[in-house]
PDB file of C-alpha atoms in Angstrom:
ATOM      1  CA  MET A   1     -14.904  -1.769  15.671  1.00 44.00           C
ATOM      2  CA  THR A   2     -11.797   0.093  16.598  1.00 47.00           C
ATOM      3  CA  LEU A   3      -8.893   0.299  13.903  1.00 51.00           C
ATOM      4  CA  VAL A   4      -5.504   0.159  15.313  1.00 48.00           C
ATOM      5  CA  ALA A   5      -2.458   1.202  13.332  1.00 50.00           C
ATOM      6  CA  PRO A   6      -0.766  -1.928  12.233  1.00 50.00           C
ATOM      7  CA  THR A   7       3.294  -1.922  12.522  1.00 48.00           C
ATOM      8  CA  VAL A   8       5.745  -4.159  10.774  1.00 47.00           C
ATOM      9  CA  ALA A   9       9.541  -3.676  11.190  1.00 53.00           C
ATOM     10  CA  ASP A  10      10.379  -0.554   9.353  1.00 84.00           C
ATOM     11  CA  TYR A  11       7.030   0.099   8.187  1.00 89.00           C
ATOM     12  CA  GLU A  12       3.943   1.246   9.638  1.00 92.00           C
ATOM     13  CA  ALA A  13       0.567   3.122   8.886  1.00 95.00           C
ATOM     14  CA  SER A  14       0.095   6.493  10.550  1.00 95.00           C
ATOM     15  CA  ALA A  15      -2.289   6.998  13.454  1.00 95.00           C
ATOM     16  CA  ASP A  16      -5.184   7.919  11.143  1.00 96.00           C
ATOM     17  CA  LEU A  17      -4.431   4.866   8.850  1.00 97.00           C
ATOM     18  CA  ALA A  18      -4.138   7.243   5.703  1.00 97.00           C
ATOM     19  CA  THR A  19      -0.232   6.670   5.142  1.00 97.00           C
ATOM     20  CA  LEU A  20       2.332   4.196   5.043  1.00 96.00           C
ATOM     21  CA  LEU A  21       5.431   5.579   6.868  1.00 94.00           C
ATOM     22  CA  VAL A  22       8.754   3.818   5.617  1.00 89.00           C
ATOM     23  CA  ARG A  23      11.680   4.093   7.502  1.00 84.00           C
ATOM     24  CA  THR A  24      15.089   3.812   5.467  1.00 79.00           C
ATOM     25  CA  ALA A  25      18.483   2.999   6.584  1.00 75.00           C
ATOM     26  CA  GLN A  26      19.432   6.495   6.433  1.00 77.00           C
ATOM     27  CA  ASP A  27      16.936   7.090   9.471  1.00 76.00           C
ATOM     28  CA  ASP A  28      14.454   8.873   7.206  1.00 82.00           C
ATOM     29  CA  THR A  29      10.798   8.531   7.091  1.00 88.00           C
ATOM     30  CA  LEU A  30       9.120   8.687   3.859  1.00 89.00           C
ATOM     31  CA  SER A  31       5.233   8.890   3.510  1.00 95.00           C
ATOM     32  CA  LEU A  32       3.353   6.897   1.122  1.00 97.00           C
ATOM     33  CA  PRO A  33      -0.598   7.962   1.076  1.00 98.00           C
ATOM     34  CA  ALA A  34      -2.887   4.848   1.031  1.00 98.00           C
ATOM     35  CA  GLU A  35      -4.625   6.247  -1.841  1.00 98.00           C
ATOM     36  CA  GLN A  36      -1.730   6.168  -3.945  1.00 98.00           C
ATOM     37  CA  LEU A  37      -0.944   2.814  -2.790  1.00 98.00           C
ATOM     38  CA  ARG A  38      -4.455   1.527  -3.736  1.00 98.00           C
ATOM     39  CA  LEU A  39      -4.072   3.125  -6.998  1.00 98.00           C
ATOM     40  CA  SER A  40      -0.843   1.636  -7.473  1.00 97.00           C
ATOM     41  CA  CYS A  41      -1.544  -1.987  -6.723  1.00 98.00           C
ATOM     42  CA  LYS A  42      -0.296  -4.343  -9.350  1.00 96.00           C
ATOM     43  CA  CYS A  43      -2.297  -7.465  -8.644  1.00 96.00           C
ATOM     44  CA  ALA A  44      -4.057  -9.436 -11.109  1.00 97.00           C
ATOM     45  CA  HIS A  45      -7.391  -8.132 -10.279  1.00 96.00           C
ATOM     46  CA  CYS A  46      -6.300  -4.563 -10.259  1.00 97.00           C
ATOM     47  CA  THR A  47      -4.410  -5.259 -13.575  1.00 97.00           C
ATOM     48  CA  ARG A  48      -7.470  -6.598 -15.336  1.00 97.00           C
ATOM     49  CA  ALA A  49      -9.738  -3.964 -14.105  1.00 97.00           C
ATOM     50  CA  ARG A  50      -7.398  -1.418 -15.372  1.00 97.00           C
ATOM     51  CA  PHE A  51      -7.368  -3.463 -18.903  1.00 97.00           C
ATOM     52  CA  ASP A  52     -11.278  -3.468 -18.844  1.00 98.00           C
ATOM     53  CA  GLY A  53     -11.540   0.079 -17.687  1.00 97.00           C
ATOM     54  CA  ARG A  54     -13.016  -0.790 -14.524  1.00 97.00           C
ATOM     55  CA  PHE A  55     -10.514   0.531 -12.113  1.00 97.00           C
ATOM     56  CA  PRO A  56     -11.341   3.708 -10.363  1.00 97.00           C
ATOM     57  CA  ASP A  57      -9.561   7.047 -10.949  1.00 97.00           C
ATOM     58  CA  ALA A  58      -9.392   7.547  -6.874  1.00 97.00           C
ATOM     59  CA  PHE A  59     -10.007   5.791  -3.519  1.00 97.00           C
ATOM     60  CA  PRO A  60     -10.989   8.682  -1.171  1.00 96.00           C
ATOM     61  CA  GLY A  61     -10.690   7.907   2.353  1.00 97.00           C
ATOM     62  CA  ILE A  62      -9.250   5.038   1.814  1.00 98.00           C
ATOM     63  CA  ALA A  63      -7.419   3.158   4.932  1.00 98.00           C
ATOM     64  CA  ILE A  64      -4.618   0.903   5.581  1.00 97.00           C
ATOM     65  CA  THR A  65      -5.981  -1.788   7.744  1.00 96.00           C
ATOM     66  CA  GLU A  66      -3.172  -4.360   7.788  1.00 95.00           C
ATOM     67  CA  ILE A  67       0.414  -4.814   6.880  1.00 95.00           C
ATOM     68  CA  GLY A  68       2.166  -8.181   6.188  1.00 92.00           C
ATOM     69  CA  ASP A  69       5.564  -8.322   5.879  1.00 89.00           C
ATOM     70  CA  LEU A  70       6.678 -11.074   3.208  1.00 90.00           C
ATOM     71  CA  GLY A  71      10.282 -10.226   3.584  1.00 85.00           C
ATOM     72  CA  TYR A  72      11.027  -9.234  -0.043  1.00 87.00           C
ATOM     73  CA  GLY A  73       7.756  -6.947   0.186  1.00 89.00           C
ATOM     74  CA  LEU A  74       4.437  -5.989   1.883  1.00 94.00           C
ATOM     75  CA  ASN A  75       1.153  -7.271   1.882  1.00 96.00           C
ATOM     76  CA  ILE A  76      -1.308  -4.139   2.377  1.00 97.00           C
ATOM     77  CA  SER A  77      -4.912  -4.652   3.283  1.00 97.00           C
ATOM     78  CA  PHE A  78      -7.166  -1.399   2.672  1.00 98.00           C
ATOM     79  CA  SER A  79     -10.688  -0.449   4.225  1.00 97.00           C
ATOM     80  CA  ASP A  80     -12.354  -1.343   0.934  1.00 97.00           C
ATOM     81  CA  GLY A  81     -11.819  -5.160   1.420  1.00 97.00           C
ATOM     82  CA  HIS A  82      -8.868  -5.402  -1.154  1.00 97.00           C
ATOM     83  CA  ASN A  83      -5.992  -7.293   0.265  1.00 96.00           C
ATOM     84  CA  ARG A  84      -4.254  -9.078  -2.802  1.00 94.00           C
ATOM     85  CA  GLY A  85      -1.448  -6.684  -3.558  1.00 91.00           C
ATOM     86  CA  ILE A  86       2.105  -7.372  -2.754  1.00 95.00           C
ATOM     87  CA  TYR A  87       4.333  -4.397  -2.742  1.00 95.00           C
ATOM     88  CA  PRO A  88       8.047  -5.204  -3.108  1.00 92.00           C
ATOM     89  CA  LYS A  89      10.442  -3.074  -1.177  1.00 86.00           C
ATOM     90  CA  PRO A  90      11.876  -1.573  -4.215  1.00 88.00           C
ATOM     91  CA  TYR A  91       8.571  -0.529  -5.526  1.00 93.00           C
ATOM     92  CA  LEU A  92       7.658   1.036  -2.398  1.00 91.00           C
ATOM     93  CA  LEU A  93      10.551   3.244  -2.744  1.00 87.00           C
ATOM     94  CA  SER A  94       9.788   4.092  -6.103  1.00 91.00           C
ATOM     95  CA  LEU A  95       6.689   5.216  -5.625  1.00 93.00           C
ATOM     96  CA  ALA A  96       8.039   7.397  -2.898  1.00 88.00           C
ATOM     97  CA  GLY A  97      10.489   9.095  -5.161  1.00 84.00           C
ATOM     98  CA  ARG A  98      13.756   7.187  -4.119  1.00 74.00           C
TER      99      ARG A  98
END
């Protein structure tokens, strides 16, 4: 199976699928590592896993496999099969330090 870097408007995965690239209105490009995104997921499943102490401390080698633009945020799928997280656009910018 060959993975192809998904693209969505001002968001796309890097060629190696390890980073989400975000183009801002100021023509800056922000980089968010896939591992940081996976660790920052706030879906109910991940929130519960954190609460129960079952959430991993790292996701080495995790890749972005799909990006869905929902308008107000992105639904990002990862190589570990996780696809439940929705990342509102302001949250993505905060993760990038903006």
